[in-house]
Amino acid sequence: MSISALVPRRVIALLLLSIVTLGYFGFAQAQQKKAVVISVIPAHPHPGEHVLLSATSETLDLENAELTWKAAGKVVSEGSGMVFATVAIPSSGQSLDVTLEVDTGSSREEASLTIKPVLIDLLYESDSYTPPFFLGRALALSPARVRVQAIPYFRRGGSLIPIDQLDFTWRVNSTKVASVSGRGKSVALLPSPSLFATDRISVEVSADGGAYSDSASVQISAAQPLVTLHQDHPLFGVLYHQSLPSAFSLPGADASFAAVPYFAAVSMPDDIALRYVWSVNNKPVEGEVRDKMDLAQQQDAGSEFLVSLDITHTADYTYNATGKWNVSFSSSGYGPGGSIPDPFRGGQQ
Amino acid sequence: MTPTASLIKYLISVVVVAAILGLGGWYLYLRTQSGGVRSEEEGRGFGIETPSFTGSAGNTYENIQQFVSGNPLQNKAARGAPPPQLWHVTFNPVAGADFVQTSDGEELYFVERASGNVFAADILSGEIERLTNTLIPKVYKAAFSQDGGVVFHTLNQYGRMTLFTGVVVPPTQTDEVTGSESLTQVGALEGQFFGAATPSFAVDPDARHIVYLRRSPDNGWVGVRRAWDGTGEKTLFETGMYGWRMYWLHDDRLVVSQSAADNVPGYAYEVGKGGVLKPLLRDIPGLVIAPRLDLQSILFSSSKDGSLALFAKNGDTIVPIPLKTVADKCVWAPIPDANLPRDAKPTKTLIAYCAVPQELAKGDILNNWYKGRYHTVDAWWRVDASTGVVEQLTLPSEAIDVENPSINKSGTALSFMNYSDKSLWVLQIPAPDTRSQ
């Protein structure tokens, strides 16, 4: 019996049509990607600065291809597998055209870009919450604010022009923010992008009536609300270095936990602007429980608990950080299955 | 067959095919997602042995001694045999460790996180000595001046970060009551707490000075330098940003770098005269730096689109290093002349040691690592930053996520903490003929 007798021809036709369609979209997507991509470190160099150029490709074997790097039309580096090159940006402040030619033997590809030097460094962070001793960047998430600082390097007669002689104009998505703009205002506090959004913050800096001027901009994407759970240990304090996974086991019959609401618009996690709703085994935890919770105080039956937490911000309904953790207590120890000995109860009673 | 029946059959066929394709796609999606979650949770360090305070006498003192591998009733603990090449100095969580110069030579000082007690380890004999018994609970970070001055970073009663600078005061050699020598006496830690601080501070490698950030009257921040005893306070620079990491180099040079996040541009500067920030590295996503003490070279890492990259900046030249790690896991080999002046002739070889993750999870590596959501298993590599040539020194025989590495003055041993459990390790740097292949 043939396949066509078992499966209707229309079904076969539809399957074939689906395969062709999916294949077409895959092919089209591949075509949209450039064969060779040039990256620049730093992306926005100062005049006279040296930059590192690097080539990457998802479709070509660059390690075995002949690469020729050109800057302003002149060869600066060439050879087999030369995926890196260093060039100097003109000290005059003019843009520099960079070209890369790739010869794989069977095909030739070319990529190019223009590097425009800038005279302003534009730094940003957020005033959002991060836990003590956190070494990472505080990211922007509404209703927290973005803190931006422009560091201009305008030289007049060989000396840097002081900040208090420079005019700063700050914009968010092309809209001027007059309240933070003006003479000497190199630092600004601006609203964070809304959840899932990206804002473009730019600054124009000028001096001497426009004799010196430049601009810089940066795109800032909103971070995602995140809550992590950590053990609040009686001897070691909050174990910030170990975020508890979605299922874990602890020794004993009770434990204290600390929730860390990353990037919330507060300076401390117990700020009243945050509303904590804890539940254990789907029953809301009663009483005033904020960022810290003792599990034994809430539940004294059984050794396995589903702990869930929902955090909202009174100033912004879009802020919502949630988490769920399966907690089990064992007499033997830490870790899944309680395989690790209890550090405080063994052998010292 | 009527047209209606034919249409219905056709629609059913379309629905069946769409359902099959949809379920197939959903299956593939779920498989990738569950793989990501599994690897993330494995990376968090569960399954790693946890420190244990099992002591026979049942008090904190015995527990502490138990976990620094010594005899609980004596301060000096003879171990008999020298420690192994990779030595687990203590299972107890430590707040920090570094090599310091003492009257006995060079020793590895470390601070116990739970008690704030200071210990000294002899990395050749394996002997460990408790230097202080002054209780300062829950010390989260600790550092040392080269001569053994101690800095603690802890939380005050309001949960705010606070700093402490102190010195180890040796014990009285004679017991005041009995008049006899006492082996059980230990020293005390004397010093002072000060100021609300930010996560970063730096210690002068040449003297007992500290630099840290504090709030300025105009709502910005100022980098302040002060002596160990609180005297000689001086403002070094002003900034509108809170998230800086600071590195104090020889010859009183200070380097600052923005706190890092994946895909977010970072900047690093040398603080010049008058607080001018002189650019060193600019606009690099996920920038983390490890400057050499003479600033002849800077190891720096970037994190972009889920990929780590390591580089060395030697003057104007940037050298790619073929390792995927964070510069926080790197330490420079010691400079022969520690007091190298700024105009000294540069050394030709630029050697560093980097711990390199064997595998990297997908996604935001840096963000998740700093949050303790992800831990790595590292192997040590030797890096020639002048050429970009690397050589593997060890295989990861233990699941160690290296943080806070330091190196002794002779360049023969590395100390580092395991970020998974904050325990302390020492690696005797293997000679070329004994290195793991």
JSON list of C-alpha atoms in Angstrom, two decimals, chain B residues 314-413:
[
{"chain": "B", "resi": 314, "resn": "ASN", "atom": "CA", "xyz": [49.73, 47.60, 26.77]},
{"chain": "B", "resi": 315, "resn": "GLY", "atom": "CA", "xyz": [50.15, 51.30, 26.17]},
{"chain": "B", "resi": 316, "resn": "ASP", "atom": "CA", "xyz": [48.29, 52.04, 22.95]},
{"chain": "B", "resi": 317, "resn": "THR", "atom": "CA", "xyz": [48.20, 48.42, 21.85]},
{"chain": "B", "resi": 318, "resn": "ILE", "atom": "CA", "xyz": [45.32, 46.08, 22.62]},
{"chain": "B", "resi": 319, "resn": "VAL", "atom": "CA", "xyz": [46.26, 42.39, 22.60]},
{"chain": "B", "resi": 320, "resn": "PRO", "atom": "CA", "xyz": [43.47, 39.79, 22.41]},
{"chain": "B", "resi": 321, "resn": "ILE", "atom": "CA", "xyz": [43.94, 36.98, 24.93]},
{"chain": "B", "resi": 322, "resn": "PRO", "atom": "CA", "xyz": [42.44, 33.68, 23.76]},
{"chain": "B", "resi": 323, "resn": "LEU", "atom": "CA", "xyz": [40.64, 32.97, 27.04]},
{"chain": "B", "resi": 324, "resn": "LYS", "atom": "CA", "xyz": [37.01, 33.51, 28.01]},
{"chain": "B", "resi": 325, "resn": "THR", "atom": "CA", "xyz": [36.96, 34.77, 31.55]},
{"chain": "B", "resi": 326, "resn": "VAL", "atom": "CA", "xyz": [36.26, 37.80, 33.72]},
{"chain": "B", "resi": 327, "resn": "ALA", "atom": "CA", "xyz": [39.22, 40.01, 34.63]},
{"chain": "B", "resi": 328, "resn": "ASP", "atom": "CA", "xyz": [38.11, 39.69, 38.28]},
{"chain": "B", "resi": 329, "resn": "LYS", "atom": "CA", "xyz": [39.57, 36.19, 38.10]},
{"chain": "B", "resi": 330, "resn": "CYS", "atom": "CA", "xyz": [43.04, 37.42, 37.06]},
{"chain": "B", "resi": 331, "resn": "VAL", "atom": "CA", "xyz": [46.04, 38.50, 39.07]},
{"chain": "B", "resi": 332, "resn": "TRP", "atom": "CA", "xyz": [49.34, 39.92, 37.88]},
{"chain": "B", "resi": 333, "resn": "ALA", "atom": "CA", "xyz": [52.66, 38.31, 38.68]},
{"chain": "B", "resi": 334, "resn": "PRO", "atom": "CA", "xyz": [54.59, 40.48, 41.12]},
{"chain": "B", "resi": 335, "resn": "ILE", "atom": "CA", "xyz": [56.74, 43.27, 39.80]},
{"chain": "B", "resi": 336, "resn": "PRO", "atom": "CA", "xyz": [60.39, 42.75, 40.75]},
{"chain": "B", "resi": 337, "resn": "ASP", "atom": "CA", "xyz": [60.81, 46.28, 42.03]},
{"chain": "B", "resi": 338, "resn": "ALA", "atom": "CA", "xyz": [57.66, 47.01, 43.98]},
{"chain": "B", "resi": 339, "resn": "ASN", "atom": "CA", "xyz": [58.39, 50.73, 44.18]},
{"chain": "B", "resi": 340, "resn": "LEU", "atom": "CA", "xyz": [58.81, 51.20, 40.48]},
{"chain": "B", "resi": 341, "resn": "PRO", "atom": "CA", "xyz": [58.65, 54.90, 39.62]},
{"chain": "B", "resi": 342, "resn": "ARG", "atom": "CA", "xyz": [56.35, 56.10, 36.87]},
{"chain": "B", "resi": 343, "resn": "ASP", "atom": "CA", "xyz": [59.21, 56.80, 34.49]},
{"chain": "B", "resi": 344, "resn": "ALA", "atom": "CA", "xyz": [60.92, 53.47, 35.03]},
{"chain": "B", "resi": 345, "resn": "LYS", "atom": "CA", "xyz": [61.88, 51.43, 31.99]},
{"chain": "B", "resi": 346, "resn": "PRO", "atom": "CA", "xyz": [59.02, 49.05, 31.20]},
{"chain": "B", "resi": 347, "resn": "THR", "atom": "CA", "xyz": [59.56, 45.37, 31.79]},
{"chain": "B", "resi": 348, "resn": "LYS", "atom": "CA", "xyz": [59.41, 43.19, 28.71]},
{"chain": "B", "resi": 349, "resn": "THR", "atom": "CA", "xyz": [57.40, 40.31, 30.06]},
{"chain": "B", "resi": 350, "resn": "LEU", "atom": "CA", "xyz": [53.93, 40.91, 31.35]},
{"chain": "B", "resi": 351, "resn": "ILE", "atom": "CA", "xyz": [52.81, 37.76, 33.13]},
{"chain": "B", "resi": 352, "resn": "ALA", "atom": "CA", "xyz": [49.44, 37.26, 34.73]},
{"chain": "B", "resi": 353, "resn": "TYR", "atom": "CA", "xyz": [47.45, 34.30, 36.00]},
{"chain": "B", "resi": 354, "resn": "CYS", "atom": "CA", "xyz": [43.79, 33.87, 35.20]},
{"chain": "B", "resi": 355, "resn": "ALA", "atom": "CA", "xyz": [41.19, 31.40, 36.40]},
{"chain": "B", "resi": 356, "resn": "VAL", "atom": "CA", "xyz": [39.14, 30.40, 33.39]},
{"chain": "B", "resi": 357, "resn": "PRO", "atom": "CA", "xyz": [35.68, 28.81, 33.51]},
{"chain": "B", "resi": 358, "resn": "GLN", "atom": "CA", "xyz": [35.60, 25.39, 31.87]},
{"chain": "B", "resi": 359, "resn": "GLU", "atom": "CA", "xyz": [32.11, 26.03, 30.60]},
{"chain": "B", "resi": 360, "resn": "LEU", "atom": "CA", "xyz": [30.02, 29.14, 30.38]},
{"chain": "B", "resi": 361, "resn": "ALA", "atom": "CA", "xyz": [26.28, 29.27, 30.68]},
{"chain": "B", "resi": 362, "resn": "LYS", "atom": "CA", "xyz": [24.21, 31.04, 28.10]},
{"chain": "B", "resi": 363, "resn": "GLY", "atom": "CA", "xyz": [22.78, 34.45, 28.73]},
{"chain": "B", "resi": 364, "resn": "ASP", "atom": "CA", "xyz": [23.98, 37.26, 30.96]},
{"chain": "B", "resi": 365, "resn": "ILE", "atom": "CA", "xyz": [27.07, 35.65, 32.44]},
{"chain": "B", "resi": 366, "resn": "LEU", "atom": "CA", "xyz": [28.36, 38.63, 34.35]},
{"chain": "B", "resi": 367, "resn": "ASN", "atom": "CA", "xyz": [25.03, 39.72, 35.84]},
{"chain": "B", "resi": 368, "resn": "ASN", "atom": "CA", "xyz": [24.17, 36.22, 36.98]},
{"chain": "B", "resi": 369, "resn": "TRP", "atom": "CA", "xyz": [27.65, 35.60, 38.38]},
{"chain": "B", "resi": 370, "resn": "TYR", "atom": "CA", "xyz": [27.65, 38.76, 40.46]},
{"chain": "B", "resi": 371, "resn": "LYS", "atom": "CA", "xyz": [24.16, 37.90, 41.77]},
{"chain": "B", "resi": 372, "resn": "GLY", "atom": "CA", "xyz": [25.23, 34.42, 42.85]},
{"chain": "B", "resi": 373, "resn": "ARG", "atom": "CA", "xyz": [22.81, 32.87, 40.36]},
{"chain": "B", "resi": 374, "resn": "TYR", "atom": "CA", "xyz": [25.60, 31.21, 38.49]},
{"chain": "B", "resi": 375, "resn": "HIS", "atom": "CA", "xyz": [28.93, 29.70, 39.55]},
{"chain": "B", "resi": 376, "resn": "THR", "atom": "CA", "xyz": [31.78, 28.47, 37.40]},
{"chain": "B", "resi": 377, "resn": "VAL", "atom": "CA", "xyz": [34.34, 25.67, 37.63]},
{"chain": "B", "resi": 378, "resn": "ASP", "atom": "CA", "xyz": [37.72, 27.14, 36.84]},
{"chain": "B", "resi": 379, "resn": "ALA", "atom": "CA", "xyz": [41.18, 26.07, 35.72]},
{"chain": "B", "resi": 380, "resn": "TRP", "atom": "CA", "xyz": [44.26, 28.25, 36.10]},
{"chain": "B", "resi": 381, "resn": "TRP", "atom": "CA", "xyz": [46.11, 29.62, 33.09]},
{"chain": "B", "resi": 382, "resn": "ARG", "atom": "CA", "xyz": [49.32, 31.59, 32.72]},
{"chain": "B", "resi": 383, "resn": "VAL", "atom": "CA", "xyz": [48.98, 34.60, 30.43]},
{"chain": "B", "resi": 384, "resn": "ASP", "atom": "CA", "xyz": [51.75, 36.50, 28.67]},
{"chain": "B", "resi": 385, "resn": "ALA", "atom": "CA", "xyz": [49.96, 39.78, 28.15]},
{"chain": "B", "resi": 386, "resn": "SER", "atom": "CA", "xyz": [52.66, 41.16, 25.89]},
{"chain": "B", "resi": 387, "resn": "THR", "atom": "CA", "xyz": [52.14, 38.45, 23.27]},
{"chain": "B", "resi": 388, "resn": "GLY", "atom": "CA", "xyz": [48.73, 36.99, 24.05]},
{"chain": "B", "resi": 389, "resn": "VAL", "atom": "CA", "xyz": [50.27, 33.53, 24.50]},
{"chain": "B", "resi": 390, "resn": "VAL", "atom": "CA", "xyz": [48.54, 31.43, 27.15]},
{"chain": "B", "resi": 391, "resn": "GLU", "atom": "CA", "xyz": [49.37, 28.17, 28.89]},
{"chain": "B", "resi": 392, "resn": "GLN", "atom": "CA", "xyz": [47.14, 26.01, 31.03]},
{"chain": "B", "resi": 393, "resn": "LEU", "atom": "CA", "xyz": [48.55, 25.38, 34.51]},
{"chain": "B", "resi": 394, "resn": "THR", "atom": "CA", "xyz": [45.95, 23.17, 36.13]},
{"chain": "B", "resi": 395, "resn": "LEU", "atom": "CA", "xyz": [42.92, 21.12, 35.38]},
{"chain": "B", "resi": 396, "resn": "PRO", "atom": "CA", "xyz": [39.94, 21.82, 37.63]},
{"chain": "B", "resi": 397, "resn": "SER", "atom": "CA", "xyz": [40.36, 19.02, 40.17]},
{"chain": "B", "resi": 398, "resn": "GLU", "atom": "CA", "xyz": [37.89, 20.77, 42.48]},
{"chain": "B", "resi": 399, "resn": "ALA", "atom": "CA", "xyz": [34.73, 22.75, 41.69]},
{"chain": "B", "resi": 400, "resn": "ILE", "atom": "CA", "xyz": [36.22, 26.14, 42.48]},
{"chain": "B", "resi": 401, "resn": "ASP", "atom": "CA", "xyz": [34.67, 29.38, 41.29]},
{"chain": "B", "resi": 402, "resn": "VAL", "atom": "CA", "xyz": [37.65, 31.68, 41.78]},
{"chain": "B", "resi": 403, "resn": "GLU", "atom": "CA", "xyz": [37.25, 35.13, 43.27]},
{"chain": "B", "resi": 404, "resn": "ASN", "atom": "CA", "xyz": [39.59, 37.57, 44.99]},
{"chain": "B", "resi": 405, "resn": "PRO", "atom": "CA", "xyz": [42.86, 36.06, 43.71]},
{"chain": "B", "resi": 406, "resn": "SER", "atom": "CA", "xyz": [46.20, 37.27, 45.03]},
{"chain": "B", "resi": 407, "resn": "ILE", "atom": "CA", "xyz": [49.80, 36.21, 44.58]},
{"chain": "B", "resi": 408, "resn": "ASN", "atom": "CA", "xyz": [52.75, 36.07, 46.93]},
{"chain": "B", "resi": 409, "resn": "LYS", "atom": "CA", "xyz": [55.75, 38.33, 46.53]},
{"chain": "B", "resi": 410, "resn": "SER", "atom": "CA", "xyz": [57.94, 35.64, 45.04]},
{"chain": "B", "resi": 411, "resn": "GLY", "atom": "CA", "xyz": [55.28, 34.72, 42.50]},
{"chain": "B", "resi": 412, "resn": "THR", "atom": "CA", "xyz": [55.19, 31.07, 43.50]},
{"chain": "B", "resi": 413, "resn": "ALA", "atom": "CA", "xyz": [51.74, 30.77, 45.06]}
]
